[in-house]
Coordinates of C-alpha atoms in Angstrom, one line a residue:
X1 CA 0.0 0.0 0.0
X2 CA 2.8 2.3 0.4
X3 CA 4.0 1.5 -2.5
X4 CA 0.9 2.8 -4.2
X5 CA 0.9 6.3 -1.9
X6 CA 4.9 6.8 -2.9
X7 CA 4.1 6.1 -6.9
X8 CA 1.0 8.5 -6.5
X9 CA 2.9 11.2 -4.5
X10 CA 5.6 10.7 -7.3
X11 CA 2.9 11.1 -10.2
X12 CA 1.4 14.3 -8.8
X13 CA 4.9 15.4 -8.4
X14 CA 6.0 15.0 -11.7
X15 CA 2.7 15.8 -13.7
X16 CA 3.0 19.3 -12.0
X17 CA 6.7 19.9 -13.1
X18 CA 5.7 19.0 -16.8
X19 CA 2.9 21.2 -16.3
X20 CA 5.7 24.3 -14.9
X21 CA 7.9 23.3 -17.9
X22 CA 4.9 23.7 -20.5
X23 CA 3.5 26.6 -19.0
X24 CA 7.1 28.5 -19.3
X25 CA 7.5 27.7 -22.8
X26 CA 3.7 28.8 -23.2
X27 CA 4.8 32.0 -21.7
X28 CA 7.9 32.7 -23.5
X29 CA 6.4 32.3 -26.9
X30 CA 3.5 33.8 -26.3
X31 CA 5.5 37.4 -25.3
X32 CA 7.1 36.5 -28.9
X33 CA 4.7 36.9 -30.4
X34 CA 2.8 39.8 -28.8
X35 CA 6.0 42.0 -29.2
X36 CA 7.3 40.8 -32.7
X37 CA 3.9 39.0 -34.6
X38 CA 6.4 35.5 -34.5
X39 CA 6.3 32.1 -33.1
X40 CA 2.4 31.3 -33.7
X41 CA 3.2 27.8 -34.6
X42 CA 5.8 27.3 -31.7
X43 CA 3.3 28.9 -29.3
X44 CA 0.4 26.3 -30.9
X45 CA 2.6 23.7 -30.0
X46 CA 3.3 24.6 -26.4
X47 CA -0.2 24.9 -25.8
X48 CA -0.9 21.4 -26.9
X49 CA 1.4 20.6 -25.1
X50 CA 0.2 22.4 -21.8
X51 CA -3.3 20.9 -22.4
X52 CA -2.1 17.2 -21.2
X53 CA -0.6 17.9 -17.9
X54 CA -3.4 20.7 -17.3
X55 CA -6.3 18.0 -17.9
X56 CA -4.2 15.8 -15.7
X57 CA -3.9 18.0 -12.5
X58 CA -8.1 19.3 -12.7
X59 CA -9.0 15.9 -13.5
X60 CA -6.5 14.2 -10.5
X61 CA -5.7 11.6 -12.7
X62 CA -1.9 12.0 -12.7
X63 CA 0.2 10.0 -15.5
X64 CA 3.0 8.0 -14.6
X65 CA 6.2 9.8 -13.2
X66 CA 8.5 8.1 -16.0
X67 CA 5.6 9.1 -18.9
X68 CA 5.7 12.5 -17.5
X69 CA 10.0 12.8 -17.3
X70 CA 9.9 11.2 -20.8
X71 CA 7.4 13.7 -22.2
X72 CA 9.1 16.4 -20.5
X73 CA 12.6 16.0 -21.7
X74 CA 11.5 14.9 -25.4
X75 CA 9.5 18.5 -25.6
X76 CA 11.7 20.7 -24.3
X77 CA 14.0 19.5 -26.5
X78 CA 11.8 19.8 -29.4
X79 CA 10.7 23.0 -28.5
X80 CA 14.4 24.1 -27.9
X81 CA 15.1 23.3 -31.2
X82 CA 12.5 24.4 -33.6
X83 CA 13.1 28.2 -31.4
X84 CA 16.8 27.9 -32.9
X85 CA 14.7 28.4 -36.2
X86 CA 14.7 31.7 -37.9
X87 CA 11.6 33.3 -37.5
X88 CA 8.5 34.1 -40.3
X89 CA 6.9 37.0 -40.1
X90 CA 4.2 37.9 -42.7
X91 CA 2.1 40.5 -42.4
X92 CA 2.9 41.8 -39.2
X93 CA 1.1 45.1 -37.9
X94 CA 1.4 47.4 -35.0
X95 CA 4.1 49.8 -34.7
X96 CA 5.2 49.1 -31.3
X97 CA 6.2 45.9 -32.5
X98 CA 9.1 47.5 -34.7
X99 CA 11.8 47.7 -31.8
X100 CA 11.3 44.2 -30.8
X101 CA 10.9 42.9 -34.6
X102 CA 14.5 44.7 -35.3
X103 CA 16.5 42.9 -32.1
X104 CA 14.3 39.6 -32.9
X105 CA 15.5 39.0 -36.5
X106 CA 18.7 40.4 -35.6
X107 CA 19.5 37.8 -33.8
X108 CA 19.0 34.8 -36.8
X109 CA 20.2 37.7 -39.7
X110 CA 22.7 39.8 -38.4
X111 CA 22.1 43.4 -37.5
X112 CA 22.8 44.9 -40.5
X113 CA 19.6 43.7 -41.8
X114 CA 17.9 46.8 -40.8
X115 CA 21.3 48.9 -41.2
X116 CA 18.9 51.6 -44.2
X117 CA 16.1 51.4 -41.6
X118 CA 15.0 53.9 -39.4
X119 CA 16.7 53.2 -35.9
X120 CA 12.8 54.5 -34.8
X121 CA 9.6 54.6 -36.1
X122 CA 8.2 58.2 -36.6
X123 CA 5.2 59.7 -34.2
X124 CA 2.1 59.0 -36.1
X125 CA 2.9 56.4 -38.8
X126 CA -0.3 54.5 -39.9
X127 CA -0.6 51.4 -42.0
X128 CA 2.6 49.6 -40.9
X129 CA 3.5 46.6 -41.9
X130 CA 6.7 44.0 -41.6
X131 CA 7.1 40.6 -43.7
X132 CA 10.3 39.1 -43.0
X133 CA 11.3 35.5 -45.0
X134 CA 14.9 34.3 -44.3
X135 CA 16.4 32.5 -46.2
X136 CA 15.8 28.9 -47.5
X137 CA 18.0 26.8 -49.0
X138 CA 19.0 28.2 -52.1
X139 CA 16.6 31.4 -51.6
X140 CA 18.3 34.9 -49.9
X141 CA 15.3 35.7 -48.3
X142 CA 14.0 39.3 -47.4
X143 CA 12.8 41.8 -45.2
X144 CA 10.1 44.3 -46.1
X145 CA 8.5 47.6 -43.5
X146 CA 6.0 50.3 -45.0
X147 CA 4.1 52.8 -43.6
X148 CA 2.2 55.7 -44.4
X149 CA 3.6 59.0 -43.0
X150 CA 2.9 62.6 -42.9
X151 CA 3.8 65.1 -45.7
X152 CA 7.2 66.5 -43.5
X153 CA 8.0 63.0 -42.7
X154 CA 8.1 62.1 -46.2
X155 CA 10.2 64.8 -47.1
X156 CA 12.7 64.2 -44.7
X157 CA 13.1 60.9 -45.8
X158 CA 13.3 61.8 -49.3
X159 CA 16.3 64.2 -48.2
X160 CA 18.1 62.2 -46.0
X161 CA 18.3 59.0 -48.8
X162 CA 18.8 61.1 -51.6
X163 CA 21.8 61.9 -50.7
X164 CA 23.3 58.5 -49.6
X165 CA 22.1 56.9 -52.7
X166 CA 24.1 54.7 -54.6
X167 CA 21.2 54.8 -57.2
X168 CA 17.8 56.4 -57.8
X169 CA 14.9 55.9 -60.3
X170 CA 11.3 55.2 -60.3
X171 CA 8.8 52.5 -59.5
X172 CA 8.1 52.7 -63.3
X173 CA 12.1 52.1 -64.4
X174 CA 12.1 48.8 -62.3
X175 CA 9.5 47.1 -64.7
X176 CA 7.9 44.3 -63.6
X177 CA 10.7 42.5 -62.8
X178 CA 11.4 44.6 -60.5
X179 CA 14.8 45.2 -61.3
X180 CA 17.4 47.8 -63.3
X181 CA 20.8 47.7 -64.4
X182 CA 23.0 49.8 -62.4
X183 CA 26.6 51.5 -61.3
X184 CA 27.4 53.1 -58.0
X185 CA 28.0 56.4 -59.5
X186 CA 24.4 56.3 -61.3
X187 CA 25.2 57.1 -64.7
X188 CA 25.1 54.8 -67.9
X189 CA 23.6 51.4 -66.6
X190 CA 26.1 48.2 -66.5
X191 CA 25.5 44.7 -66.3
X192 CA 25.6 45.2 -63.0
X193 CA 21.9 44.0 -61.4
X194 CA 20.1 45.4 -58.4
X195 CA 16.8 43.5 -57.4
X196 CA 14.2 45.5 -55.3
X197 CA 11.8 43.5 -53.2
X198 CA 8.4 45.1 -52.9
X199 CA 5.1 44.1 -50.9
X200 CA 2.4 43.0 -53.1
X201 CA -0.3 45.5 -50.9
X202 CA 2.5 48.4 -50.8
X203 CA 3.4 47.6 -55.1
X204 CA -0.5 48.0 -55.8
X205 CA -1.1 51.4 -53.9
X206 CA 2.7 53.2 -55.0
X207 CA 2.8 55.4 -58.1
X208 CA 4.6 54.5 -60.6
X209 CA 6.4 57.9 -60.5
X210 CA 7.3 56.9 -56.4
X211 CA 11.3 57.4 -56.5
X212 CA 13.4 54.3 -55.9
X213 CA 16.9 55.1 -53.8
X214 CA 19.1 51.9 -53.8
X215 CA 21.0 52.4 -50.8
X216 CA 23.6 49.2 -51.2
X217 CA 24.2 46.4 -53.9
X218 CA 26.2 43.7 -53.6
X219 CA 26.4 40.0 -56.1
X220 CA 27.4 38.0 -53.4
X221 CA 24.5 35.5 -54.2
X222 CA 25.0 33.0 -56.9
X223 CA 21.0 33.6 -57.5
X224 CA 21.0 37.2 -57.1
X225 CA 22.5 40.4 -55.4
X226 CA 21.7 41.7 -51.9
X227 CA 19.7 45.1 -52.3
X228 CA 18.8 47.9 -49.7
X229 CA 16.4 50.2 -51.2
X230 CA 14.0 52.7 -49.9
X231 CA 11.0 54.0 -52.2
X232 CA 9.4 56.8 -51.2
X233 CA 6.0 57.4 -52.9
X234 CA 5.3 61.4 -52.5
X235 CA 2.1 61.4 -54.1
X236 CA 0.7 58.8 -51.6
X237 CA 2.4 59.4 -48.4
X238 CA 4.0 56.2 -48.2
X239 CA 7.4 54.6 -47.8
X240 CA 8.9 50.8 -47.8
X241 CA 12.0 50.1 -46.5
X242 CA 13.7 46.8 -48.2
X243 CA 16.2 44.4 -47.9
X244 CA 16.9 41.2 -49.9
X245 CA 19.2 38.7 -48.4

């Protein structure tokens, strides 16, 4: 009989520790993704995962102590893992988020990801929006931000890239392709190619007369060159900020 008491003292025991271990990685993906829009299927996972232990303890039917170390270890794990995974973000609103978003992908592609960015969003913006693919396999991946600004914000842009510009032309020069033959001096294109990644939603509402500044080019990709470009649609009052690679 005591025995029985020990094995269901050690049950409870251990059904509550996976439930602390569950709950924690519950908690740390879900303040992922309310600050950066990231981690949904991580956090979907956790929660599952939470569920078992959860039923266990309102129910008082604890599992075995060796099912609950086994389950424990082999999630944790698991979990561990797939958050050493580069992050997808698509679609991503709320401003606040940008801060977080920045020191989040960061961390999986390097801080100079956001190096044409602003360092801070302006007061005010509306309409923002992040996608951010990294890269797969063969792919380079990219990172996209737009938001619509106010007319001296939109000028002060327009200055402050104009002048660090490796190149400038329009929406309209880039074709459908979305790319242009370029030098760094911006006269008399060469075979050298500069590939601007645009937002599908952000592409359908820009002018075709929205001014294109390539801030950096580089063909370090077999596939492709890595592009930093900002275009700056006047007419509209928006601006995307982009990066491929």
């Amino acid at each position: 009989m005591s025995g029985l008491i020990g094995n269901e003292k050690l049950n409870k025991s251990f059904t509550w520790v996976e439930l602390a271990f569950a709950g924690a990685f519950v908690l740390i993906f879900l303040i992922v993704f309310v600050l950066t829009g990231a981690a949904l299927i991580k956090l979907s996972i956790s929660l599952i995962w939470l569920l078992f232990p959860l039923f266990c303890c309102i129910l008082k039917k604890y599992q075995n102590f060796i099912l609950c170390i086994a389950e424990t270890l082999v999630m944790s794990a698991f979990l561990l893992f797939i958050g050493l995974w580069a992050p997808i973000m698509n679609q991503t609103h709320f401003s606040f988020r940008y801060p977080f978003q920045k020191a989040y992908i960061g961390i999986f592609n390097g801080d100079d990801t956001f190096d044409y960015f602003p360092s801070k969003l302006p007061h005010g913006v509306k309409d923002y929006r992040l996608d951010y693919l990294p890269a797969i396999m063969q792919g380079d991946g990219y990172t996209t931000m737009s938001f619509e600004a106010s007319d001296d914000v939109i000028e002060q842009y327009m200055n402050e890239y104009s002048k660090g510009a490796i190149y400038t032309c329009t929406v309209a020069d880039l074709g459908e392709s979305l790319s242009i033959q370029i030098n760094e001096n911006g006269a008399n294109p060469t075979n050298k190619n500069a590939d601007v990644r645009m937002d599908k939603r952000f592409r359908a509402k820009c002018s075709d007369n929205a001014k294109v500044y390539i801030m950096y080019n580089s063909e370090t990709s077999h596939r492709s060159p890595y592009t930093s470009a900002v275009v700056i649609d006047s007419e509209h009052n928006i601006i995307e900020f982009s990066k491929i690679g």
